[in-house]
C-alpha positions as YAML, in Angstrom:
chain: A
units: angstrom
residues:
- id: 1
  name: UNK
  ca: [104.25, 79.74, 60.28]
- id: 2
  name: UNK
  ca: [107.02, 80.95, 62.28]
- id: 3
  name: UNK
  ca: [106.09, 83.63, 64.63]
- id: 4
  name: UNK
  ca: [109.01, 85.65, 66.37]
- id: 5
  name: UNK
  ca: [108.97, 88.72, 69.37]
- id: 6
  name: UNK
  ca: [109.64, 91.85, 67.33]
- id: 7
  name: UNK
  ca: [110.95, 94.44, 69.17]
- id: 8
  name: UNK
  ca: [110.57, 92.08, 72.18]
- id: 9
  name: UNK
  ca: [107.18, 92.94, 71.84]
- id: 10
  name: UNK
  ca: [105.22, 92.16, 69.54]
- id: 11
  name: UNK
  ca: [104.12, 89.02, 68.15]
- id: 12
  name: UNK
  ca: [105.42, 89.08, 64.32]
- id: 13
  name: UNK
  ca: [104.30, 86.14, 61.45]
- id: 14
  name: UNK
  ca: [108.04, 86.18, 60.24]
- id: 15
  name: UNK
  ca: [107.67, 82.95, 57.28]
- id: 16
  name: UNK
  ca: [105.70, 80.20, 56.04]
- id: 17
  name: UNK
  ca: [106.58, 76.74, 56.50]
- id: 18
  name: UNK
  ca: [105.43, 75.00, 53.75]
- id: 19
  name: UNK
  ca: [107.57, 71.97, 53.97]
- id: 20
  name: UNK
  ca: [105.04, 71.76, 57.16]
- id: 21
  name: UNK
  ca: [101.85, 71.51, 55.54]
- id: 22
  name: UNK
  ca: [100.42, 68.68, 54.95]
- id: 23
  name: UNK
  ca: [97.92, 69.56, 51.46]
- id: 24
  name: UNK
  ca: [94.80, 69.51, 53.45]
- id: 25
  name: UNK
  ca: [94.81, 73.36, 54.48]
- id: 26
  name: UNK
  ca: [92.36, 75.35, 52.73]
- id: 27
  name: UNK
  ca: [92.80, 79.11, 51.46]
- id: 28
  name: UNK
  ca: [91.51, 81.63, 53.19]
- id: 29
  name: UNK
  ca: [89.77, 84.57, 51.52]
- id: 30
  name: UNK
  ca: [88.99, 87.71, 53.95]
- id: 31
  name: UNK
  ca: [84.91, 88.37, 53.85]
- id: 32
  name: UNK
  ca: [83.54, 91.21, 52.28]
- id: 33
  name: UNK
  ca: [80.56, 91.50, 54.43]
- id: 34
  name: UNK
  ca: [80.47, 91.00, 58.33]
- id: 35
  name: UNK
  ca: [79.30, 87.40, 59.68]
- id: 36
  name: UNK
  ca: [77.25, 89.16, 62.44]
- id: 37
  name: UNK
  ca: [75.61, 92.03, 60.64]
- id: 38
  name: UNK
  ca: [75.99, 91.95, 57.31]
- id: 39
  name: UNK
  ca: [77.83, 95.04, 57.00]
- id: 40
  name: UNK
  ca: [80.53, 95.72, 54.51]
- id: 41
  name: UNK
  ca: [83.90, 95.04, 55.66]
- id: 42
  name: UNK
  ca: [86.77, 97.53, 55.29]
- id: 43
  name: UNK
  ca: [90.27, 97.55, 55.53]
- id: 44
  name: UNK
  ca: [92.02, 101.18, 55.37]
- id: 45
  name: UNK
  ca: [94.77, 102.06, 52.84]
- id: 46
  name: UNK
  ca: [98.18, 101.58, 55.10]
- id: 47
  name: UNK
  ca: [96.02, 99.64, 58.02]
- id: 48
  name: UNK
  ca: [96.71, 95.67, 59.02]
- id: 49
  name: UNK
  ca: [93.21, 95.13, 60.03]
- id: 50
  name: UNK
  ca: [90.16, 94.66, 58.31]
- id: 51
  name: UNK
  ca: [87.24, 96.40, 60.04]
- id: 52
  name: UNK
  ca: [82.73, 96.07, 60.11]
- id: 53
  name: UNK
  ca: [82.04, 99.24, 59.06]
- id: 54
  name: UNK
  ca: [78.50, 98.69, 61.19]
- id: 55
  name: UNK
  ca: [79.45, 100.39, 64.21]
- id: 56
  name: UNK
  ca: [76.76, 100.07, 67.24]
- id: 57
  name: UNK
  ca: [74.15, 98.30, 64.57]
- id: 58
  name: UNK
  ca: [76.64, 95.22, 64.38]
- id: 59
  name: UNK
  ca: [75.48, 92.84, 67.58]
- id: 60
  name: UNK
  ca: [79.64, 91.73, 67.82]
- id: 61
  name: UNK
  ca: [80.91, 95.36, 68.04]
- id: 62
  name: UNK
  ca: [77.91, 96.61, 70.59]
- id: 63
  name: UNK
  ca: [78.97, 93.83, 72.85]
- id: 64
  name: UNK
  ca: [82.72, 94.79, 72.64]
- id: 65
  name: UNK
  ca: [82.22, 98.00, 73.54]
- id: 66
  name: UNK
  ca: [79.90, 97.48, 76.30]
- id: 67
  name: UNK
  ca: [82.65, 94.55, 77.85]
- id: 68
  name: UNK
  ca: [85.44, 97.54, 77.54]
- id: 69
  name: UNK
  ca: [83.28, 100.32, 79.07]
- id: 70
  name: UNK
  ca: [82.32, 97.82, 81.90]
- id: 71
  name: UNK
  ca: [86.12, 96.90, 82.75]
- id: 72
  name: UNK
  ca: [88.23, 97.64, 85.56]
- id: 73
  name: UNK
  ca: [90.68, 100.20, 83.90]
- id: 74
  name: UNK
  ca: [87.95, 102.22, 82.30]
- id: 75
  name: UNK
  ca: [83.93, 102.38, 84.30]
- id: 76
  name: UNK
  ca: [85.09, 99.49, 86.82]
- id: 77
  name: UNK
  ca: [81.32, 97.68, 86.65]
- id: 78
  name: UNK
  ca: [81.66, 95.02, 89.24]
- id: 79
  name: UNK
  ca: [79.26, 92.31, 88.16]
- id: 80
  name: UNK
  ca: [78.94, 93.23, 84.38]
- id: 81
  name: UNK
  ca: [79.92, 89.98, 82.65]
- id: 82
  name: UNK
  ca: [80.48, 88.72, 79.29]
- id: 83
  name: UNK
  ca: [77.33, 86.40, 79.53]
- id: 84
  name: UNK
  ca: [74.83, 88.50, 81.01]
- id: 85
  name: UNK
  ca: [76.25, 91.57, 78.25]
- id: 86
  name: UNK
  ca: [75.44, 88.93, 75.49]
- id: 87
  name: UNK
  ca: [71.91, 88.62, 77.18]
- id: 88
  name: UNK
  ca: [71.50, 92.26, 77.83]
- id: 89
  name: UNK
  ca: [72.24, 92.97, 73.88]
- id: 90
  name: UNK
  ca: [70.60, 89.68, 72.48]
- id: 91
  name: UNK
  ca: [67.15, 91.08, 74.31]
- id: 92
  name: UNK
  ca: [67.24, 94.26, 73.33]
- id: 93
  name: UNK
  ca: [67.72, 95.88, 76.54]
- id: 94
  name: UNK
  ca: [71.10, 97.49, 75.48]
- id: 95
  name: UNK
  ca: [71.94, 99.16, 72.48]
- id: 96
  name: UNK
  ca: [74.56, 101.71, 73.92]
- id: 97
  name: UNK
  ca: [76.73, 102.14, 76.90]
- id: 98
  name: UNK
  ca: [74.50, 104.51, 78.29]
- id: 99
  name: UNK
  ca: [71.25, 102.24, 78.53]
- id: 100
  name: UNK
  ca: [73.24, 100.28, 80.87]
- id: 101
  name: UNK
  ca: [72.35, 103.12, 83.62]
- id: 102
  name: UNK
  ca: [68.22, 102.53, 82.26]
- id: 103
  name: UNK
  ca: [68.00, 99.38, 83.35]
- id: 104
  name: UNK
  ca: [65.74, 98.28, 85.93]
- id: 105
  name: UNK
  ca: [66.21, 95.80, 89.07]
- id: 106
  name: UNK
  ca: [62.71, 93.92, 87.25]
- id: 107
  name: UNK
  ca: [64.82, 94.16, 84.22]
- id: 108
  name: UNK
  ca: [67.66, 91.95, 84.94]
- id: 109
  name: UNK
  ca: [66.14, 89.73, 87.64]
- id: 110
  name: UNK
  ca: [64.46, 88.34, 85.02]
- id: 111
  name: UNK
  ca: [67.74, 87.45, 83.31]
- id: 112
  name: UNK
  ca: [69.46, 83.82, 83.16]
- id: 113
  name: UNK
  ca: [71.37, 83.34, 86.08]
- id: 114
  name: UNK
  ca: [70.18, 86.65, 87.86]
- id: 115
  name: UNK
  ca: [68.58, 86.80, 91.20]
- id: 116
  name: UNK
  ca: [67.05, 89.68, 92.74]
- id: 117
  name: UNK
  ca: [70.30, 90.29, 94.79]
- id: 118
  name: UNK
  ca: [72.62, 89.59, 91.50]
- id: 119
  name: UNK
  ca: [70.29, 92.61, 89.97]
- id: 120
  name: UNK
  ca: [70.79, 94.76, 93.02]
- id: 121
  name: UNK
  ca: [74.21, 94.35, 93.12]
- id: 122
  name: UNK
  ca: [75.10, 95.36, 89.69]
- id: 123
  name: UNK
  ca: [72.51, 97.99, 89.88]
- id: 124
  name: UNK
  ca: [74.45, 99.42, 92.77]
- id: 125
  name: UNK
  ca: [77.38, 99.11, 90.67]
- id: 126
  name: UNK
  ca: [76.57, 101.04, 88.06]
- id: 127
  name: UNK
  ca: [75.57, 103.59, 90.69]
- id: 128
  name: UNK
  ca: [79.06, 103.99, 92.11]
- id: 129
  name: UNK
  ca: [80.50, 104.29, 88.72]
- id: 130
  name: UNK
  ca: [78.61, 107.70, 88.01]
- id: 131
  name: UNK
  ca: [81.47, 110.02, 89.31]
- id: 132
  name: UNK
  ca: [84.27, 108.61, 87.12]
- id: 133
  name: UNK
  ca: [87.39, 110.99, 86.26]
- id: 134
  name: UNK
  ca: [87.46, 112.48, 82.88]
- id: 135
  name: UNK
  ca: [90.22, 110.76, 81.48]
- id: 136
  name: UNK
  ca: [88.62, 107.21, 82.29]
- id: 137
  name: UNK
  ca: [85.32, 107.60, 81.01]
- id: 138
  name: UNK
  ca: [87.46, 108.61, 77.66]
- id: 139
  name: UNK
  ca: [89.27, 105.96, 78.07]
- id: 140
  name: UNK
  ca: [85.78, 103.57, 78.38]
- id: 141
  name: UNK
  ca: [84.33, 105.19, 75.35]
- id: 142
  name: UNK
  ca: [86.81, 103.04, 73.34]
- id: 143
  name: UNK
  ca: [87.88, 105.99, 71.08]
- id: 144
  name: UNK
  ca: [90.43, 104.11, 68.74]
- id: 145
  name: UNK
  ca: [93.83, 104.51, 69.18]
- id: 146
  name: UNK
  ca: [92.87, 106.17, 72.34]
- id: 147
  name: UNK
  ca: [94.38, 103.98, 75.22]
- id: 148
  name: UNK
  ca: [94.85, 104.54, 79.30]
- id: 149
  name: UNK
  ca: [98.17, 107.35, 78.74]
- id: 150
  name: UNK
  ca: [96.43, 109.20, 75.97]
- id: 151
  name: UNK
  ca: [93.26, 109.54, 77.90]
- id: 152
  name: UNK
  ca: [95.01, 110.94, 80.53]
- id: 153
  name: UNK
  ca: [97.03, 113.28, 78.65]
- id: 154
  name: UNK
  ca: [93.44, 114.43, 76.37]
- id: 155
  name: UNK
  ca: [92.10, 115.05, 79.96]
- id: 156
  name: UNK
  ca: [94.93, 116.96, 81.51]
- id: 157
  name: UNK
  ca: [95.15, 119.03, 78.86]
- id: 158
  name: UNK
  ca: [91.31, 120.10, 77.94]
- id: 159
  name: UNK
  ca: [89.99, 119.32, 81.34]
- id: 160
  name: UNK
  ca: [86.52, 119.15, 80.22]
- id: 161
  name: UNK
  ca: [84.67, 116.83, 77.92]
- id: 162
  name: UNK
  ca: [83.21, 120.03, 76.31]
- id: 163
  name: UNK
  ca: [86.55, 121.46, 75.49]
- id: 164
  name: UNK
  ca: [87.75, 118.16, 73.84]
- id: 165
  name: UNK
  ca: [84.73, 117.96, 71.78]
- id: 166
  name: UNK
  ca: [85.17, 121.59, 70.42]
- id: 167
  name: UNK
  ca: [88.84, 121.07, 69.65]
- id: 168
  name: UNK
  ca: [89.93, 120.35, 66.17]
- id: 169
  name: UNK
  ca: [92.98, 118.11, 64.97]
- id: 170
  name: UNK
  ca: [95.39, 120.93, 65.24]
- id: 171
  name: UNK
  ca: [94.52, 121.75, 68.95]
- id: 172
  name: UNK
  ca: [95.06, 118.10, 69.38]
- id: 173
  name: UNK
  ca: [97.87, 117.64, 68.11]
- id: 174
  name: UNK
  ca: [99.10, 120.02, 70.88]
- id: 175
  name: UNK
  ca: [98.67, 117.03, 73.35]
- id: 176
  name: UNK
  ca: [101.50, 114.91, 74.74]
- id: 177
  name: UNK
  ca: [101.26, 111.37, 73.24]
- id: 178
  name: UNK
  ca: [98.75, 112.54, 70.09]
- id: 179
  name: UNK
  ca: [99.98, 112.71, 66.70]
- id: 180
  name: UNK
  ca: [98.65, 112.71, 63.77]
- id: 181
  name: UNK
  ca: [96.59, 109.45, 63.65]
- id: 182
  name: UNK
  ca: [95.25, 109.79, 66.86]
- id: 183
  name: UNK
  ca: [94.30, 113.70, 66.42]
- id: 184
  name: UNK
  ca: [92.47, 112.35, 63.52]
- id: 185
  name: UNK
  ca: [90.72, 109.38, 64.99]
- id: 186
  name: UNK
  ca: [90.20, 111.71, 68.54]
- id: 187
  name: UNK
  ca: [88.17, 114.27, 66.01]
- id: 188
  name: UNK
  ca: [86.45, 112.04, 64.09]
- id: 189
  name: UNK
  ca: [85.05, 110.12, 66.89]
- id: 190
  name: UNK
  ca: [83.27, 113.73, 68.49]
- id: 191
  name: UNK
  ca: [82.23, 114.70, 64.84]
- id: 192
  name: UNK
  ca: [79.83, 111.24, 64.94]
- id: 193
  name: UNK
  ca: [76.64, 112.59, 66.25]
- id: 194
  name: UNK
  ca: [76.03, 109.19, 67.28]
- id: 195
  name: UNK
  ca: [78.59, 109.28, 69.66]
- id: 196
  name: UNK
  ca: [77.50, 112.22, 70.72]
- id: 197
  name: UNK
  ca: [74.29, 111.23, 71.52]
- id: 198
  name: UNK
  ca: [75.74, 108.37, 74.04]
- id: 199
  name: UNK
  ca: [77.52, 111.44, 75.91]
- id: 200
  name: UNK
  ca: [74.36, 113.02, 76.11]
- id: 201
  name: UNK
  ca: [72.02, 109.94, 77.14]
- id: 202
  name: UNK
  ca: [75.55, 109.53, 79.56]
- id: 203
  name: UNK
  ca: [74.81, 113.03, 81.12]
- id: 204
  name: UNK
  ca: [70.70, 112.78, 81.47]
- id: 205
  name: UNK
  ca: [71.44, 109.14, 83.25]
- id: 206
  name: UNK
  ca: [73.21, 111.33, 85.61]
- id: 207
  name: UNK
  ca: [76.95, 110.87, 85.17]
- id: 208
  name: UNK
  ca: [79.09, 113.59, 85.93]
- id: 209
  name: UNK
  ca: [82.76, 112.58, 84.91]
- id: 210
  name: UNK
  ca: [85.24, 114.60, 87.27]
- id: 211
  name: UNK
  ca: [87.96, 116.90, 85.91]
- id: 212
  name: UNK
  ca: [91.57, 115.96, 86.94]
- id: 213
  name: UNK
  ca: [92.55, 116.85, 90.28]
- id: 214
  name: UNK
  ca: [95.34, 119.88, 89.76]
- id: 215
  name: UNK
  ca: [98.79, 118.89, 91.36]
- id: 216
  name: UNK
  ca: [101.06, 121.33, 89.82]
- id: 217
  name: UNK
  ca: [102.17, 122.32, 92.87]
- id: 218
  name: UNK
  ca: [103.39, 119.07, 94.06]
- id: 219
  name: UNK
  ca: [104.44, 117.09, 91.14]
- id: 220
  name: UNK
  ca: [108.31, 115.96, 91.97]
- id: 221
  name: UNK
  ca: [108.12, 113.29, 89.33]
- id: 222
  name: UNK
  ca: [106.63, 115.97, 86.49]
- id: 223
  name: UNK
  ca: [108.42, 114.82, 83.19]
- id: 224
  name: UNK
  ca: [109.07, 111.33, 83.55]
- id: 225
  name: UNK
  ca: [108.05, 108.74, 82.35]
- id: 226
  name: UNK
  ca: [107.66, 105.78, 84.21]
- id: 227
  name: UNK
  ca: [107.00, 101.52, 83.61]
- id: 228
  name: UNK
  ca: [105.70, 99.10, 85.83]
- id: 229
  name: UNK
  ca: [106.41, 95.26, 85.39]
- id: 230
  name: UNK
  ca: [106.33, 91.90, 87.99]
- id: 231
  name: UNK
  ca: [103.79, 91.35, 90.65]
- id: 232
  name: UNK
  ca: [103.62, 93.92, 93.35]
- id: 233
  name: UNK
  ca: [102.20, 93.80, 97.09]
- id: 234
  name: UNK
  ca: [99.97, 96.80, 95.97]
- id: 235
  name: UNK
  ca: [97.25, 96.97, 93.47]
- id: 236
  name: UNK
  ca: [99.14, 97.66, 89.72]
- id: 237
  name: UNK
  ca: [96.54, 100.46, 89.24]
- id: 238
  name: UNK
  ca: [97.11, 101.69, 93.09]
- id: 239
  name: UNK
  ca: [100.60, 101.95, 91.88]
- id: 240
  name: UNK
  ca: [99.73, 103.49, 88.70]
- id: 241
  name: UNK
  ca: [97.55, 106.47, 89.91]
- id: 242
  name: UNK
  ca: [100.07, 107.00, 92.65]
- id: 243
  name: UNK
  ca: [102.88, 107.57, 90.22]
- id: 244
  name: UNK
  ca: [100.67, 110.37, 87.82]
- id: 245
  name: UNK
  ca: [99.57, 112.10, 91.15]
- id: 246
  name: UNK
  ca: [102.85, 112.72, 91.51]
- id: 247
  name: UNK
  ca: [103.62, 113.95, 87.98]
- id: 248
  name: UNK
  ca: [104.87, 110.79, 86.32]
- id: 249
  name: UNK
  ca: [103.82, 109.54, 82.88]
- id: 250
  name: UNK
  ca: [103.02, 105.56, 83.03]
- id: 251
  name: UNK
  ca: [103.00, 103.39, 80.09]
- id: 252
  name: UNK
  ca: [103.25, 99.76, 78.87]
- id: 253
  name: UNK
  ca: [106.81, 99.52, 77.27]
- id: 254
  name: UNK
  ca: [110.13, 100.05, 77.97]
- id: 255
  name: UNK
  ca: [112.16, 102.53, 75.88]
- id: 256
  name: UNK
  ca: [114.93, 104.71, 75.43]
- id: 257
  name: UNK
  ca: [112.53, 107.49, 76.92]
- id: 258
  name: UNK
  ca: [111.82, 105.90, 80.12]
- id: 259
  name: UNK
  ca: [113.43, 107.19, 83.37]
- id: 260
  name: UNK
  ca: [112.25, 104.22, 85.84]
- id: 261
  name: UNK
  ca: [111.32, 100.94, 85.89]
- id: 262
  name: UNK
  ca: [109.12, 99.46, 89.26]
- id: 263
  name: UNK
  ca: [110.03, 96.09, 88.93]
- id: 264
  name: UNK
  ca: [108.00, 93.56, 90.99]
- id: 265
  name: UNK
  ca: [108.16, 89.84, 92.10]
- id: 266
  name: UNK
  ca: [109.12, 87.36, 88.82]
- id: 267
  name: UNK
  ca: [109.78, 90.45, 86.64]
- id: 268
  name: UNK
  ca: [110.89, 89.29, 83.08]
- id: 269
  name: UNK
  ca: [111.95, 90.53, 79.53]
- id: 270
  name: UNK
  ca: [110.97, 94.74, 80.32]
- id: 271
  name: UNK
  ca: [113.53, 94.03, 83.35]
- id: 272
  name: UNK
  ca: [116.48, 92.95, 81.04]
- id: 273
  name: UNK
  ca: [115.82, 95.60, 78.33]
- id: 274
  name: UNK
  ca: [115.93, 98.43, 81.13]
- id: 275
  name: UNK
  ca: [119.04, 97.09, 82.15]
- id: 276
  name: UNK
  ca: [120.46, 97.01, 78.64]
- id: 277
  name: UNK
  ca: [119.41, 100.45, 78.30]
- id: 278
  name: UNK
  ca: [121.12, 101.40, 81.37]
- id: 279
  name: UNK
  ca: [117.59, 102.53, 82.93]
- id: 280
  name: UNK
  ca: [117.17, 102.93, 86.54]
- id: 281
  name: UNK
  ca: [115.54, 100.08, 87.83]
- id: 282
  name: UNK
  ca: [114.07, 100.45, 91.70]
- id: 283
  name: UNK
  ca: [112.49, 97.23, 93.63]
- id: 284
  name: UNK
  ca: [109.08, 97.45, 95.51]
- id: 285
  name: UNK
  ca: [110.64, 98.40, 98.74]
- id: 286
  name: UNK
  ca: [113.11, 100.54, 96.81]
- id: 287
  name: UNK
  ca: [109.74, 102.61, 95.66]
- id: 288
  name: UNK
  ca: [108.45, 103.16, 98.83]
- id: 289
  name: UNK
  ca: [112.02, 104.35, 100.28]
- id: 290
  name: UNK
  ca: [112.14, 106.37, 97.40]
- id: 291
  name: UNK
  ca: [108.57, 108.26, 97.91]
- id: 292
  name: UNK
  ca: [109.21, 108.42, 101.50]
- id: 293
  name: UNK
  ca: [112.37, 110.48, 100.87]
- id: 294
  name: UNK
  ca: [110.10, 112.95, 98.35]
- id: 295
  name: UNK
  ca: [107.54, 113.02, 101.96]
- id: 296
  name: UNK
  ca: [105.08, 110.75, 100.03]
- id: 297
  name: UNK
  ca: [103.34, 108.28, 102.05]
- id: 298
  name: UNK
  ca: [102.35, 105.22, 100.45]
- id: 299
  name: UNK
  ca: [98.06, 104.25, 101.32]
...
């Protein structure tokens, strides 16, 4: 096939090349039941992707959403690999994010590959993550549709888990960043009682997810909207939470909406579209100049 950058984006199948193939490539049929579980498999009217419809009962989805929850953008569970998830799940030990904070130092010293300090570690781990801010632990709960800028713009707005659960798709839709889809897939996730249940077994583990700090009164970069690209001396995410403190909006692509673009060491194709968009572009020292002027000091 011939695959070309739509939008300068995304990866797009635009053809077949059939003079290419060479008679031994077989057909492929999309399966109506899942290989893992057994489940059926669904693909939504006007969706791309065919879906298990097992949720947390399908062994390949459990681990998936354990491996997100665990990662550095979302619960930030130093020590929580792949490997010792698949162990965790394959055993029985964990069936849900939230038996992750049940587990016991006998528990996974026992594991492959864990030692009684490996277990202490990650135990101590998963004890620092217990004060996360709201819009990360939505973020970790792996609502669909629901990425890093929407999390933080469900949070800002309802400031409380409670609130979010109680609002319906037309308070949502109220939200910067949530339209229609997401409103829908946002109230459908908090009408699961399953999910539910994981916020609850969250809570009685003893997390207590932080609202958003209020800096209304010190936002000089309210309104904009904001892209990072390259390698930068700082931390991308130091850089990130930085730039919302301050009122900005960050996201992952450059558009016709975007007011500034950080670019970094070796920055590449989001570099030349903000400069055929005629988008302010400002270099790593530029940034710091630039907070230093607004009487922001950089950590």
């Amino acid at each position: 096939v011939v695959v070309r950058r739509a939008g300068d984006v995304i990866p797009e199948v635009a053809r077949a090349v059939h003079e290419r193939r060479t008679g031994e490539h077989a057909e492929f049929n999309m399966p109506d039941t899942c290989p893992e579980c057994g489940s059926d498999v669904e693909r939504v009217a006007g969706e791309a992707v065919a879906r298990c419809t097992g949720g947390l009962i399908c062994p390949a989805q459990r681990k998936h959403s354990i491996r997100h929850f665990a990662t550095r953008k979302a619960m930030d569970i130093e020590g929580l690999g792949d490997k010792l998830i698949d162990q965790l799940v394959e055993r029985g030990l964990v069936h849900t994010v939230a038996d992750l904070y049940r587990l016991t130092h006998e528990e996974l010293a026992s594991l492959e590959r864990m030692g009684g300090k490996s277990a202490e570690n990650l135990l101590k781990a998963l004890e620092d993550s217990k004060k996360p801010p709201l819009d990360r632990l939505l973020y970790a709960l792996g609502i669909r549709e629901v990425g890093e800028v929407t999390a933080h713009s469900l949070a800002a707005h309802f400031n409380s888990m409670e609130a979010l659960q109680d609002a319906g798709e037309e308070a949502l839709l109220e939200v910067s960043d949530v339209g229609p889809i997401v409103a829908s897939h946002v109230a459908a996730f908090f009408q699961q009682e399953e999910n539910l249940e994981v916020i609850r077994a969250l809570q009685a583990a003893g997390l207590e997810w932080q609202p958003l700090e209020d800096n209304t009164g010190q936002q000089p970069l309210a309104g904009e909207t904001w892209v990072l690209t390259g390698a930068l001396s700082m931390p991308r995410i130091q850089a990130k939470n930085l730039l919302e403190s301050l009122g900005a909006k960050v996201t992952g692509s450059v558009s016709a909406k975007t007011s500034t673009l950080l670019a970094g060491e070796a920055a590449g194709s989001k570099l030349a579209k903000a400069r055929k968009l005629d988008i302010k572009v400002l270099s790593e020292s530029e940034f710091v100049d630039y907070l230093d002027s607004l009487g922001v000091q950089v950590p």
